[in-house]
């Protein structure tokens, strides 16, 4: 089984070709980086429209396969920026028509989860999905992924990006804050905003900027921001584990690249006798392979659609879509743990 997946929800356009058991046969992508400030949806979409045809060719060449060997075309239906989503969906529809293959829309958030779960070898872990626009603690239950806790304002990645840009830096801020934080050591108190299993970041953003105005060292600011924000995520993940009587955690989304977050969640999970898994970094950030793999699961569950029913949905939530491939426990869809 081989599926080609198209990711284009926001800053990244990427083509993945994935075979059985989430084996990545090819991955070709590019990130739109605004010269300054945040992402302008139309400019990001123009970037994707320009690059996607070449990326398809490159991925097919790298995988060394012909269109006849592709079993389906999947694309991220939502959530995301409307113009960016439409760029990827249009290419997906064109390929499905030209190659006469099933067209499979998938949810971007569920795709972050499924690639991480497949690589983890864990059948039913708790999921901490920490990315640009989303921050959710998720567990599977009765036919779909359930959001047990989430951010009530911005996603953690957007918070980090906004902070870094306000301090004069460039997008994406998360990795640059991580590099700064590694040089810091002094912990300045910042608002710690946990509400049950939800979190909020806007107070933390305001207070971090106020701290910067006081002239504290950039490295200590980054260290304090990471310590506070990642402790909040670790706490809500632990609460969800306790309530659900679960032990294992899988991380997904771009912020799951962060070593500090990985370390804090790992320490908490191991203390509780569980296992923590995070995918390799190129599969944490947005990528076409996660869309292809989830497309494969969805296609085998009969979720291909006609072109007329393939509209994008910029606000589609994790818990809005069905995950019928999980109904039998999901054992056949995972492979042996790689770390
Ligand atoms: P979503 O999945 O919510 O739609 P997204 O698609 O915008 O979000 P991803 O590619 O999943 O984004 O994640 C991008 C985010 O990850 C950015 O906000 C970026 O700053 C953050 N990020 C990437 N690497 C790191 C890192 N090492 N530490 C912290 N944050 C990081
Ligand atoms: Fe994402």
mmCIF file of C-alpha atoms in Angstrom, residues 116 118-122 249-251 256 262 266 270 275-281 284 335-339:
data_model
loop_
_atom_site.group_PDB
_atom_site.id
_atom_site.type_symbol
_atom_site.label_atom_id
_atom_site.label_comp_id
_atom_site.label_asym_id
_atom_site.label_seq_id
_atom_site.Cartn_x
_atom_site.Cartn_y
_atom_site.Cartn_z
ATOM 1 C CA UNK A 116 3.621 9.678 16.138
ATOM 2 C CA UNK A 118 2.588 4.537 14.438
ATOM 3 C CA UNK A 119 6.274 5.177 15.093
ATOM 4 C CA UNK A 120 5.873 4.744 18.862
ATOM 5 C CA UNK A 121 4.593 1.168 18.700
ATOM 6 C CA UNK A 122 2.148 2.136 21.466
ATOM 7 C CA UNK A 249 2.450 9.352 26.355
ATOM 8 C CA UNK A 250 3.207 10.209 22.739
ATOM 9 C CA UNK A 251 4.195 13.749 21.726
ATOM 10 C CA UNK A 256 7.408 18.388 20.374
ATOM 11 C CA UNK A 262 10.572 16.095 25.841
ATOM 12 C CA UNK A 266 9.602 11.960 29.940
ATOM 13 C CA UNK A 270 8.722 7.511 33.752
ATOM 14 C CA UNK A 275 6.909 5.239 28.366
ATOM 15 C CA UNK A 276 7.245 8.549 26.542
ATOM 16 C CA UNK A 277 7.779 8.652 22.778
ATOM 17 C CA UNK A 278 8.431 11.604 20.471
ATOM 18 C CA UNK A 279 8.937 11.168 16.705
ATOM 19 C CA UNK A 280 12.107 12.328 14.921
ATOM 20 C CA UNK A 281 11.949 16.109 14.479
ATOM 21 C CA UNK A 284 7.008 16.388 14.467
ATOM 22 C CA UNK A 335 5.026 -0.845 14.306
ATOM 23 C CA UNK A 336 7.744 -1.668 16.771
ATOM 24 C CA UNK A 337 8.994 1.258 18.857
ATOM 25 C CA UNK A 338 12.046 3.002 17.425
ATOM 26 C CA UNK A 339 13.342 4.687 20.558
#
